[in-house]
C-alpha cells in the first residue's frame, strides 16, 4: 500500500459533469507548475470551493474550470466508534440528523465549523475548515478518544471509469486524485488530500458505496484486490482524541502539491490559521450582544450552511434545506422561501443574495409564472406562490444599492405581477375566477405531468397559497373552468397590492416613470377594492370571501396582511390588533402567532399549517404591526418569536420548518432556512429600512440593554445600542444620534442642509445629534419653529416631549 498506484489512461470521450460545487467564484489566472505539452502552462480559469454536496454537510467540494471544461473533486468525513462490530460508519446523508452544532460558515468559506454526534454517544466530532486561498483548504478534526475517523474522497459527478481516479500513498498519508480533460492529452488536474495523523487503514475503491461496505464489513479501511477499474473513491482512516489536521490542495504538478500540503501540516500551522480566520470572521460579521443576543449569527449560520450549487444557472444560493435538496437532485427552493432567504443573506453577503434572487426568477415560465418550487429535478409550472418578490428585491437594494440586480430583476417581477390578472387566452383571467377584480389561489390545468403532487385540482391551488393544508381552505371548492378556488383570499390580494406598491418604487429607482405611475395607481385601486369587499365590519377584521358573498370566519395570520400592504385604515388596524391579535382566545400567548386561531375547531390538530407557528407568517404580520406603529406590540412579537426560535436552537441547533403553538419543533425539517425569519424581526427592532418609513431604528422601552453591530444600509455600516435609558446610532464608526431613553426613530434623513426624523418616546427625552460639525441650526417640531440650536464641538442637543413628534433641523 506504500506505492502510488494510478492508471495513466486518458479518456477519449467527453466527461459527464454534473458538479455540486461552491458559493465563492474566483476569477483566476493561476500559473501552475509546468508539466510540458504543446498547450503551454496550464491554468484554471475559475475555482469554486464550499460544502455544496447536499449529501455531505461535513465535506468540501472543489470545482475548477480549465480548457472550457469543469472538473470536480470532493472530500467528506466519516466516523465510527472504534472497531466495534455492527457500528457502521456515519457519513453522507446520515450526517443531517446527527448535526449538533451549526457553527459559523463565512460566505466566502474562509472559516466554517460543524459538529455532529454518533448516537448513542454524546461526544461530538467537530470539523473546522478554511479556504486558505483560491485552490487550498486546510482543516482540523476533533473527536473523543476511541473514535475512528475517515477522510473520504470522491467525485461528485458521474465522471466515467476512465476520466478520473484516486490512489493512496500511505507512506505520505495522502490521497492523489486525477481528472482528465476531454481532448486534452498532456495535462491532468490533480487534488492532493493529506493528513498529519498516523493511519490505521487506507484504500482506493470503485465507489463511495464500496468504501462504506468495505469499512463496515471488515471494521477498517484496507486496499481492495487489484481490478481493471479506476478507483472513484479513496479513504484515509485514523484514530484517537488528538486533533487531526488535513490539507486539500488543487493544482497540476503532483510533487509540488505534495510538498505544499506537507508544509501546511507543520506543527501548529493549521491551528494558527484557523484561529486567525475564526477571529477575523467573527470581527467582521454582524453580531448582537445583550437583548436578542446571537440572532444574526444563528440566522447567518443557518442560511450559509444550506447554500448549494445549481448547475442549471451556474449559481450558488441557499436551498430550503439539505435534506430537501437531496430528494430533489441537489438543490431546491420555494418561491417565497427564496425571496425571504435573500433578505436574510443580504445581512452578510451581496453575491449569494443576488444569486438567490436570480435563481428563483430564472425559473420563471414564458407566461410569467414564478413557480412555487424549483429544483434540479423540475418545478411546478401550474402554480405560483405568495408574491413577495418585489418587496424582497426593494429591501435588498437598500443595503448594497445593487442597481444591476434591480435592472435584471425588474422586468421579471413586472411580468410575474401582470400574470395574475392577465387573460389566459380565452378571456378568463388566470387568477380572478369570478372577474370581480380580486384574486383567488389556483392551479392551472394542462401543466406538465411532472408537477409535484399533480396540477389542476384543489390541492394544487392550496399549494399555491404556500399554506398547503390550511383550514382556511377546508370548505372551498376548485372550479375546473377557472382553475381557481371559489374564495377571494385576503392574504393573496394584500400581497399583490404590496407588490404593486414596491414595483412602483423599483420602477422609480430605474427612472421608469410611466411604470412607476401605473403601479402606484394600481396600488391605490386595489387598496380601495379590498377595503370595500373584504373588510367585515361586524367581525372587525379583513376576511376571505366566497364568491356567493359569504365571509369566511376562519382566521389566520394572513387576515392581518392588509396591514403589511397599508390597506387597513388606522381605525381598522386598531380593531384588528386589539380585538384579534392580542386576544389570547385567538392568537396571543406565550408563543405566537399560530397559523389558525386558537378557538378554531382544528387548532388542536397542531399539524403543519393547522395551528403550528411559521417564520414567514410571523414575519409578514410583524411588518404590518410595525407599519402601523404599534411599537410595543412589535417589540413583544419580536421577543416572542426570538424566544421560540432560541428555545430549540440553543439546545439542539435546530432551525425548524415550523413550531408547535406551545413551543418546540413541530415535526418538520429541523434545518429549514426560513425558520430563521424568527430572528430577523428582533434585528429589525434595532434597525431597518422599509418602503414606508425609510431608515428606522430603536425600540420603545426595551426591557434591557443590547447592541447590534455591523448592520449595512445604503453601503453604510451601522451600530445601534438600546436600553431603557439609551438609544444610540453610530454610522461608519462615529456616533451620530442618541437619546436618554428607549425610543423609536423613523424617516431618519441626514443631508448637507439638515436633518429630519420622527421620534416616539413614552417620556420626555434629551436628543443629541452629531450630524453637524459647527454652526447654528433652526429647530422645528411638528411643523412649528421652536428656536435655534447651537452646534458645539460637533454636538447639538435639545429636549423633546413625550409622544410622537416630527423633527427638523436646518442650517
XYZ file of C-alpha atoms in Angstrom, residues 201-495:
295
model
C -6.194 2.000 7.322
C -6.495 3.301 3.769
C -7.720 2.218 0.385
C -8.980 3.206 -3.046
C -12.357 1.832 -4.139
C -14.679 1.520 -7.083
C -17.183 3.894 -5.435
C -18.183 5.527 -2.179
C -20.647 2.704 -1.629
C -17.819 0.188 -1.965
C -15.710 2.168 0.516
C -18.569 2.195 3.021
C -19.217 -1.512 2.533
C -15.538 -2.243 2.958
C -15.157 -0.460 6.265
C -18.499 -1.743 7.577
C -17.615 -5.297 6.623
C -14.034 -5.513 7.849
C -14.098 -2.857 10.559
C -11.350 -0.839 8.872
C -10.240 0.523 5.545
C -7.966 -1.725 3.539
C -6.796 -1.813 -0.037
C -9.105 -3.998 -2.164
C -7.747 -6.571 -4.553
C -6.415 -5.193 -7.854
C -9.015 -4.780 -10.590
C -9.215 -3.230 -14.023
C -11.278 -0.200 -12.929
C -10.063 3.264 -11.971
C -10.968 3.910 -8.310
C -13.642 6.570 -7.905
C -13.234 6.943 -4.141
C -10.467 6.649 -1.570
C -10.099 6.968 2.175
C -7.600 7.641 4.949
C -8.545 6.259 8.379
C -7.067 7.354 11.691
C -7.934 7.315 15.395
C -7.603 8.784 18.928
C -8.534 12.124 20.509
C -5.573 14.150 19.276
C -6.777 16.797 16.791
C -6.210 15.643 13.246
C -5.246 18.179 10.614
C -5.666 17.873 6.885
C -4.985 19.743 3.675
C -6.765 19.539 0.328
C -4.999 21.346 -2.489
C -5.805 21.565 -6.187
C -3.225 22.006 -8.920
C -1.298 20.326 -11.705
C 2.084 19.054 -10.552
C 1.980 16.118 -8.149
C 5.226 16.742 -6.285
C 4.538 20.448 -5.858
C 1.123 19.687 -4.403
C 2.524 17.049 -2.049
C 5.205 19.436 -0.849
C 2.700 22.262 -0.378
C 0.400 20.041 1.675
C 3.269 18.750 3.784
C 4.456 22.277 4.573
C 0.978 23.320 5.727
C 0.878 20.331 8.085
C 3.868 21.609 10.065
C 3.151 21.568 13.795
C 0.826 24.381 14.873
C 0.450 25.934 11.430
C -3.160 24.949 10.704
C -4.196 25.686 14.307
C -2.846 29.201 13.855
C -4.601 29.645 10.515
C -7.969 28.514 11.875
C -7.656 30.754 14.925
C -6.876 33.755 12.747
C -9.694 33.011 10.265
C -12.233 32.390 13.026
C -11.415 35.636 14.809
C -11.411 37.621 11.550
C -14.855 36.344 10.559
C -16.319 36.956 13.997
C -14.944 40.503 13.955
C -16.475 41.416 10.589
C -19.840 39.661 10.659
C -22.944 41.327 12.144
C -23.476 40.457 15.804
C -25.759 41.222 18.735
C -24.893 41.283 22.423
C -27.388 41.692 25.243
C -31.008 41.881 24.114
C -31.591 39.339 21.294
C -28.022 38.044 21.579
C -26.956 35.633 18.847
C -29.825 36.377 16.451
C -27.759 37.431 13.389
C -25.225 34.659 13.952
C -27.922 31.980 14.135
C -29.579 33.351 11.015
C -26.325 33.530 9.061
C -25.120 30.100 10.145
C -28.415 28.517 9.116
C -28.578 30.239 5.754
C -24.994 29.824 4.585
C -24.702 26.158 5.604
C -27.657 25.485 3.283
C -26.002 27.125 0.292
C -25.805 24.700 -2.654
C -24.916 24.888 -6.328
C -27.485 24.984 -9.138
C -25.676 23.930 -12.325
C -28.657 24.930 -14.472
C -27.934 28.568 -13.615
C -24.274 28.276 -12.594
C -25.234 29.904 -9.287
C -24.817 29.086 -5.608
C -27.552 30.083 -3.141
C -29.370 28.591 -0.147
C -31.715 25.702 -0.784
C -34.647 25.393 1.594
C -32.709 22.607 3.302
C -30.073 19.997 2.537
C -32.495 17.154 3.129
C -34.982 18.578 0.629
C -32.171 19.251 -1.831
C -31.022 15.650 -1.608
C -34.504 14.494 -2.601
C -34.725 16.965 -5.485
C -31.488 16.323 -7.311
C -29.013 18.512 -5.423
C -30.797 21.850 -4.934
C -34.361 23.048 -4.366
C -36.056 26.327 -3.493
C -39.561 27.506 -2.807
C -40.623 30.850 -4.258
C -41.318 32.800 -1.075
C -38.681 30.764 0.753
C -36.072 32.010 -1.703
C -37.069 35.676 -1.551
C -37.191 35.673 2.251
C -33.843 33.875 2.225
C -32.397 36.695 0.127
C -33.486 39.250 2.719
C -31.698 37.215 5.400
C -28.465 36.573 3.467
C -28.292 40.251 2.469
C -27.263 40.948 6.054
C -23.839 39.438 5.312
C -23.273 38.767 1.637
C -24.265 40.523 -1.574
C -23.173 37.802 -4.021
C -25.157 34.919 -2.524
C -28.162 37.212 -2.080
C -28.137 38.200 -5.732
C -27.713 34.558 -6.753
C -30.780 33.511 -4.772
C -32.965 36.135 -6.427
C -31.602 35.276 -9.856
C -32.098 31.571 -9.196
C -35.822 31.731 -8.456
C -36.595 34.338 -11.135
C -34.640 32.334 -13.721
C -37.193 29.575 -13.136
C -39.994 31.825 -14.409
C -42.197 30.375 -17.142
C -42.750 32.019 -20.510
C -46.218 33.038 -19.327
C -44.733 34.819 -16.318
C -45.330 32.303 -13.524
C -42.615 32.235 -10.889
C -43.152 28.655 -9.697
C -43.985 27.653 -6.177
C -40.906 25.413 -6.249
C -37.883 24.955 -8.489
C -35.219 22.274 -8.276
C -32.672 20.233 -10.186
C -35.451 17.720 -10.820
C -38.031 20.192 -12.151
C -40.510 22.810 -10.965
C -44.237 23.487 -10.603
C -45.417 25.294 -13.758
C -49.090 25.096 -12.793
C -48.864 27.399 -9.793
C -47.001 30.259 -8.200
C -46.849 31.312 -4.550
C -47.289 34.474 -2.430
C -45.937 37.428 -4.476
C -43.298 38.818 -2.124
C -40.533 39.214 -4.718
C -40.723 42.957 -5.345
C -40.708 43.674 -1.618
C -37.646 41.462 -1.152
C -35.748 42.979 -4.092
C -36.542 46.527 -2.915
C -35.332 45.688 0.582
C -32.162 44.001 -0.651
C -31.406 47.009 -2.849
C -31.452 49.276 0.186
C -28.421 47.522 1.647
C -25.879 47.496 -1.174
C -27.507 49.687 -3.859
C -27.012 46.919 -6.434
C -28.660 48.625 -9.395
C -27.593 45.863 -11.790
C -29.663 43.368 -9.801
C -32.714 45.643 -9.920
C -32.238 46.171 -13.669
C -32.170 42.399 -14.166
C -34.984 41.510 -11.777
C -37.468 44.291 -12.542
C -38.802 43.074 -15.928
C -39.230 39.581 -14.490
C -41.039 40.847 -11.399
C -43.243 43.028 -13.600
C -44.105 40.087 -15.866
C -44.958 37.963 -12.838
C -47.163 40.661 -11.344
C -49.056 41.154 -14.605
C -49.615 37.397 -14.990
C -52.016 37.130 -12.055
C -54.801 39.138 -13.722
C -53.838 38.628 -17.363
C -56.031 36.894 -19.948
C -55.052 33.247 -20.262
C -56.192 33.256 -23.904
C -59.927 32.646 -23.655
C -60.962 35.862 -21.934
C -60.560 34.356 -18.485
C -58.011 35.977 -16.122
C -55.561 33.464 -14.666
C -56.418 34.133 -11.031
C -59.631 36.151 -11.000
C -62.123 33.372 -11.460
C -65.308 35.401 -10.978
C -63.823 38.534 -12.598
C -64.566 40.869 -9.720
C -61.039 42.276 -9.614
C -59.975 40.184 -6.612
C -57.628 37.215 -6.777
C -58.025 33.581 -5.811
C -55.395 30.869 -5.419
C -55.338 28.362 -8.265
C -53.612 25.575 -10.188
C -53.521 25.529 -13.978
C -54.813 22.565 -15.884
C -52.802 21.187 -18.748
C -49.479 21.772 -16.977
C -46.623 19.317 -17.092
C -47.325 15.962 -15.514
C -44.009 16.303 -13.684
C -45.534 18.979 -11.447
C -45.116 17.833 -7.813
C -48.429 16.475 -6.461
C -50.054 16.951 -9.868
C -51.913 20.007 -11.179
C -55.347 21.328 -11.983
C -57.057 20.444 -8.699
C -57.790 21.864 -5.261
C -54.605 20.632 -3.625
C -52.541 22.357 -6.289
C -54.401 25.582 -5.529
C -53.824 25.101 -1.800
C -50.144 24.601 -2.508
C -50.051 27.889 -4.414
C -51.066 29.625 -1.186
C -47.908 28.250 0.431
C -50.108 27.045 3.305
C -50.787 23.612 1.863
C -53.253 22.186 4.397
C -54.567 25.382 5.996
C -58.074 25.030 7.481
C -58.933 28.262 5.680
C -59.407 26.150 2.579
C -61.137 23.115 4.080
C -64.544 24.250 2.820
C -63.640 25.777 -0.530
C -64.133 24.179 -3.929
C -61.943 24.191 -7.027
C -63.503 25.451 -10.240
C -62.182 23.336 -13.130
C -63.090 26.025 -15.660
C -61.396 28.988 -13.969
C -58.594 26.862 -12.407
C -59.159 28.695 -9.112
C -60.750 28.361 -5.713
C -64.165 29.948 -5.210
C -62.731 32.158 -2.467
C -61.178 35.656 -2.706
C -58.150 35.443 -0.422
C -57.198 38.340 1.865
C -53.560 37.286 2.042
C -53.083 36.953 -1.712
C -54.845 40.219 -2.532
C -52.895 42.095 0.129
C -49.543 40.781 -1.077
